[in-house]
């Protein structure tokens, strides 16, 4: 049982390049989330999904897009990377989005130069 | 909106107790959580408390909740070097699209010294 798996683990991008971060969960969870973690700021919610085929904006959605074509996968896209998007990105999932435990992936460290 | 605040650093000696404090703003939060993040890893749920409780104890961990002051604390008894990590307080809040989201504090870096 792998839990929540993120790929890649590390990436360096040039300003203006695009990339997709993949999150996969094998727990049949309905809810999935993308957070970014920056020093001294905790984790901030970028986008989330309450089920297959649905997505919604979180606190800091600008510059990102997401898709949830399959229940087990939640993709985060950066169309034109900017240095301000240098961060550690975490994907999480939970069973029903209620007050249940959220399971986190190991994180993707992204540097935009 | 929701806001969760924590101090950034705490240093304790091995064997002492650690107390990590947190204040939050959303009085409607049903659950409050403590997550632990070890270096290079994701967050793992450490413990949580339901908002109608004042205290919860789980082995070396004690969570205290003062709902009137919106203050949450995590006490780790007999702190060990393996407890060195970043500890995040989080409160649950409603998402406009349904379900709940977690609002995290900035995290408290706990350093355990020999």
CSV table of C-alpha atoms in Angstrom, one decimal:
chain,number,residue,atom,x,y,z
A,1,UNK,CA,0.0,0.0,0.0
A,2,UNK,CA,1.9,3.0,-1.3
A,3,UNK,CA,-0.4,5.7,0.1
A,4,UNK,CA,0.1,9.1,-1.7
A,5,UNK,CA,2.9,9.2,-4.3
A,6,UNK,CA,4.2,12.3,-5.9
A,7,UNK,CA,6.4,12.6,-9.0
A,8,UNK,CA,8.9,14.0,-9.6
A,9,UNK,CA,10.7,14.5,-6.2
A,10,UNK,CA,12.9,17.3,-7.5
A,11,UNK,CA,12.8,19.6,-10.5
A,12,UNK,CA,14.6,22.7,-11.7
A,13,UNK,CA,12.8,24.8,-14.3
A,14,UNK,CA,13.7,27.8,-16.3
A,15,UNK,CA,11.4,30.8,-16.1
A,16,UNK,CA,8.6,30.4,-18.7
A,17,UNK,CA,8.9,26.6,-18.9
A,18,UNK,CA,5.9,24.4,-18.2
A,19,UNK,CA,5.6,21.2,-16.2
A,20,UNK,CA,3.1,18.9,-14.6
A,21,UNK,CA,3.3,17.4,-11.1
A,22,UNK,CA,1.6,14.1,-10.6
A,23,UNK,CA,-0.1,12.9,-7.5
A,24,UNK,CA,-1.4,9.3,-7.2
A,25,UNK,CA,-3.2,7.7,-4.3
A,26,UNK,CA,-4.3,4.1,-3.9
A,27,UNK,CA,-6.6,4.5,-0.9
A,28,UNK,CA,-9.8,5.2,-2.9
A,29,UNK,CA,-10.0,8.7,-1.4
A,30,UNK,CA,-12.5,11.2,-2.8
A,31,UNK,CA,-10.8,14.4,-1.8
A,32,UNK,CA,-7.4,15.4,-3.0
A,33,UNK,CA,-5.4,18.6,-2.4
A,34,UNK,CA,-2.4,20.5,-3.6
A,35,UNK,CA,-0.5,22.6,-1.1
A,36,UNK,CA,2.7,24.6,-1.4
A,37,UNK,CA,5.1,25.1,1.6
A,38,UNK,CA,7.2,28.2,1.9
A,39,UNK,CA,9.5,29.1,4.8
A,40,UNK,CA,7.7,30.9,7.6
A,41,UNK,CA,4.3,30.5,5.8
A,42,UNK,CA,3.1,27.0,6.6
A,43,UNK,CA,1.2,25.2,3.9
A,44,UNK,CA,-1.2,27.1,1.6
A,45,UNK,CA,-3.9,25.4,-0.4
A,46,UNK,CA,-3.5,25.9,-4.2
A,47,UNK,CA,-6.4,23.8,-5.6
A,48,UNK,CA,-8.4,20.9,-4.4
A,49,UNK,CA,-10.8,18.3,-5.7
A,50,UNK,CA,-13.9,16.7,-4.1
A,51,UNK,CA,-14.2,13.9,-6.5
A,52,UNK,CA,-13.3,12.6,-10.0
A,53,UNK,CA,-13.9,15.2,-12.6
A,54,UNK,CA,-14.1,18.1,-10.2
A,55,UNK,CA,-11.6,20.8,-9.2
A,56,UNK,CA,-11.8,24.0,-7.3
A,57,UNK,CA,-9.5,26.9,-6.3
A,58,UNK,CA,-7.9,27.2,-2.9
A,59,UNK,CA,-6.1,30.2,-1.4
A,60,UNK,CA,-3.3,30.7,-3.9
A,61,UNK,CA,-4.5,29.3,-7.3
A,62,UNK,CA,-3.0,31.9,-9.7
A,63,UNK,CA,-0.4,30.5,-12.1
A,64,UNK,CA,-1.5,26.9,-11.6
A,65,UNK,CA,-4.1,24.5,-13.2
A,66,UNK,CA,-5.2,21.1,-12.1
A,67,UNK,CA,-7.1,18.1,-13.4
A,68,UNK,CA,-8.7,15.1,-11.9
A,69,UNK,CA,-9.6,12.8,-14.8
A,70,UNK,CA,-9.2,9.7,-12.7
A,71,UNK,CA,-10.1,9.3,-9.0
A,72,UNK,CA,-6.7,8.2,-8.1
A,73,UNK,CA,-4.7,11.0,-9.8
A,74,UNK,CA,-4.6,14.7,-9.3
A,75,UNK,CA,-2.3,16.7,-11.6
A,76,UNK,CA,-0.9,20.1,-10.9
A,77,UNK,CA,0.3,22.1,-13.9
A,78,UNK,CA,2.4,25.2,-14.3
A,79,UNK,CA,2.0,26.6,-17.7
A,80,UNK,CA,4.7,29.3,-17.5
A,81,UNK,CA,6.8,28.9,-14.4
A,82,UNK,CA,8.0,32.0,-12.5
A,83,UNK,CA,10.6,32.3,-9.7
A,84,UNK,CA,7.8,33.0,-7.2
A,85,UNK,CA,6.7,29.4,-7.8
A,86,UNK,CA,9.9,28.1,-6.3
A,87,UNK,CA,8.5,26.0,-3.4
A,88,UNK,CA,7.9,22.6,-2.0
A,89,UNK,CA,4.6,21.2,-3.3
A,90,UNK,CA,2.6,18.6,-1.3
A,91,UNK,CA,-0.3,16.6,-2.4
A,92,UNK,CA,-2.7,15.2,0.1
A,93,UNK,CA,-5.8,13.0,0.1
A,94,UNK,CA,-8.6,12.3,2.5
A,95,UNK,CA,-11.5,9.9,2.5
A,96,UNK,CA,-14.4,12.3,2.5
A,97,UNK,CA,-13.0,15.7,3.2
A,98,UNK,CA,-14.7,15.8,6.5
A,99,UNK,CA,-12.8,15.7,9.8
A,100,UNK,CA,-10.8,12.7,8.8
A,101,UNK,CA,-7.1,12.3,8.5
A,102,UNK,CA,-5.3,13.8,5.5
A,103,UNK,CA,-2.5,11.7,4.1
A,104,UNK,CA,0.4,13.5,2.5
A,105,UNK,CA,2.9,12.7,-0.2
A,106,UNK,CA,6.6,13.1,0.2
A,107,UNK,CA,6.7,16.5,-1.6
A,108,UNK,CA,8.2,17.8,-4.8
A,109,UNK,CA,10.9,20.4,-4.4
A,110,UNK,CA,10.7,22.8,-7.4
A,111,UNK,CA,13.2,25.5,-8.2
A,112,UNK,CA,12.5,28.1,-10.9
A,113,UNK,CA,15.5,29.9,-12.1
B,1,UNK,CA,-10.8,34.2,7.3
B,2,UNK,CA,-8.9,31.5,9.2
B,3,UNK,CA,-5.5,32.2,10.6
B,4,UNK,CA,-3.3,29.9,12.7
B,5,UNK,CA,-0.2,31.2,14.5
B,6,UNK,CA,2.7,29.4,16.1
B,7,UNK,CA,6.1,30.3,17.3
B,8,UNK,CA,8.8,29.3,14.9
B,9,UNK,CA,11.4,27.6,17.1
B,10,UNK,CA,11.6,25.6,20.3
B,11,UNK,CA,14.8,24.1,21.8
B,12,UNK,CA,14.6,21.6,24.7
B,13,UNK,CA,17.0,19.1,26.3
B,14,UNK,CA,16.5,15.4,25.9
B,15,UNK,CA,14.3,14.0,28.6
B,16,UNK,CA,12.5,17.4,29.3
B,17,UNK,CA,9.0,18.1,28.3
B,18,UNK,CA,8.2,20.2,25.2
B,19,UNK,CA,5.2,22.5,24.9
B,20,UNK,CA,4.3,23.8,21.5
B,21,UNK,CA,1.6,26.5,21.4
B,22,UNK,CA,-0.8,27.5,18.7
B,23,UNK,CA,-3.6,30.1,18.4
B,24,UNK,CA,-6.4,29.9,15.8
B,25,UNK,CA,-9.2,32.2,14.8
B,26,UNK,CA,-12.0,30.0,13.4
B,27,UNK,CA,-14.3,29.3,16.3
B,28,UNK,CA,-16.4,27.0,14.2
B,29,UNK,CA,-13.5,24.5,13.7
B,30,UNK,CA,-14.8,21.1,14.7
B,31,UNK,CA,-11.4,19.4,14.9
B,32,UNK,CA,-7.9,20.7,15.6
B,33,UNK,CA,-4.9,18.8,14.5
B,34,UNK,CA,-1.2,18.4,15.2
B,35,UNK,CA,1.0,17.2,12.3
B,36,UNK,CA,4.6,16.3,12.4
B,37,UNK,CA,7.1,16.8,9.5
B,38,UNK,CA,10.5,15.2,9.6
B,39,UNK,CA,13.3,16.5,7.3
B,40,UNK,CA,12.6,15.8,3.6
B,41,UNK,CA,9.3,14.2,4.3
B,42,UNK,CA,5.6,14.9,4.1
B,43,UNK,CA,3.3,15.7,7.0
B,44,UNK,CA,2.0,12.9,9.2
B,45,UNK,CA,-0.9,13.2,11.5
B,46,UNK,CA,0.3,13.1,15.1
B,47,UNK,CA,-2.9,13.6,17.0
B,48,UNK,CA,-6.2,15.6,16.9
B,49,UNK,CA,-8.8,16.9,19.3
B,50,UNK,CA,-12.5,17.4,18.9
B,51,UNK,CA,-13.6,20.9,19.8
B,52,UNK,CA,-15.8,19.9,22.6
B,53,UNK,CA,-12.9,18.4,24.5
B,54,UNK,CA,-10.4,20.2,26.8
B,55,UNK,CA,-7.7,17.6,26.8
B,56,UNK,CA,-6.6,14.5,25.0
B,57,UNK,CA,-3.8,12.2,26.1
B,58,UNK,CA,-2.0,9.7,23.9
B,59,UNK,CA,1.1,8.1,25.4
B,60,UNK,CA,3.7,10.8,25.6
B,61,UNK,CA,1.5,13.4,23.9
B,62,UNK,CA,-1.0,15.6,25.7
B,63,UNK,CA,-3.2,18.1,23.8
B,64,UNK,CA,-4.9,20.9,25.6
B,65,UNK,CA,-7.6,23.0,24.1
B,66,UNK,CA,-8.8,26.3,25.5
B,67,UNK,CA,-11.7,27.1,23.2
B,68,UNK,CA,-12.5,30.4,24.8
B,69,UNK,CA,-9.1,31.8,24.1
B,70,UNK,CA,-8.7,29.8,20.9
B,71,UNK,CA,-5.5,28.3,22.1
B,72,UNK,CA,-4.2,24.8,21.4
B,73,UNK,CA,-1.0,23.2,22.9
B,74,UNK,CA,0.9,20.0,22.4
B,75,UNK,CA,3.0,18.7,25.2
B,76,UNK,CA,5.5,16.0,24.5
B,77,UNK,CA,6.7,14.3,27.7
B,78,UNK,CA,10.3,12.9,27.9
B,79,UNK,CA,11.3,14.4,24.7
B,80,UNK,CA,13.7,12.3,22.6
B,81,UNK,CA,16.1,13.2,19.8
B,82,UNK,CA,13.7,11.4,17.4
B,83,UNK,CA,11.1,14.1,18.2
B,84,UNK,CA,13.2,16.7,16.4
B,85,UNK,CA,10.9,17.9,13.6
B,86,UNK,CA,8.6,20.6,12.5
B,87,UNK,CA,5.2,20.5,14.2
B,88,UNK,CA,2.2,22.1,12.5
B,89,UNK,CA,-1.0,23.0,14.1
B,90,UNK,CA,-4.1,22.9,11.8
B,91,UNK,CA,-7.7,23.8,12.1
B,92,UNK,CA,-10.5,22.5,9.9
B,93,UNK,CA,-12.7,24.8,7.9
B,94,UNK,CA,-15.4,24.5,5.2
B,95,UNK,CA,-14.6,24.6,1.5
B,96,UNK,CA,-17.0,26.4,-0.7
B,97,UNK,CA,-17.0,23.3,-3.0
B,98,UNK,CA,-18.0,21.0,-0.1
B,99,UNK,CA,-16.0,19.2,2.5
B,100,UNK,CA,-13.3,20.6,4.7
B,101,UNK,CA,-9.9,22.0,4.3
B,102,UNK,CA,-7.0,22.3,6.7
B,103,UNK,CA,-5.5,25.7,7.5
B,104,UNK,CA,-2.0,25.2,8.8
B,105,UNK,CA,0.1,27.3,11.1
B,106,UNK,CA,3.7,28.3,10.1
B,107,UNK,CA,5.1,25.3,11.9
B,108,UNK,CA,7.3,25.1,15.0
B,109,UNK,CA,10.8,23.7,14.6
B,110,UNK,CA,11.5,21.5,17.6
B,111,UNK,CA,15.2,20.9,18.3
B,112,UNK,CA,16.1,18.4,20.9
B,113,UNK,CA,19.6,18.7,22.4
B,114,UNK,CA,21.6,16.1,24.3
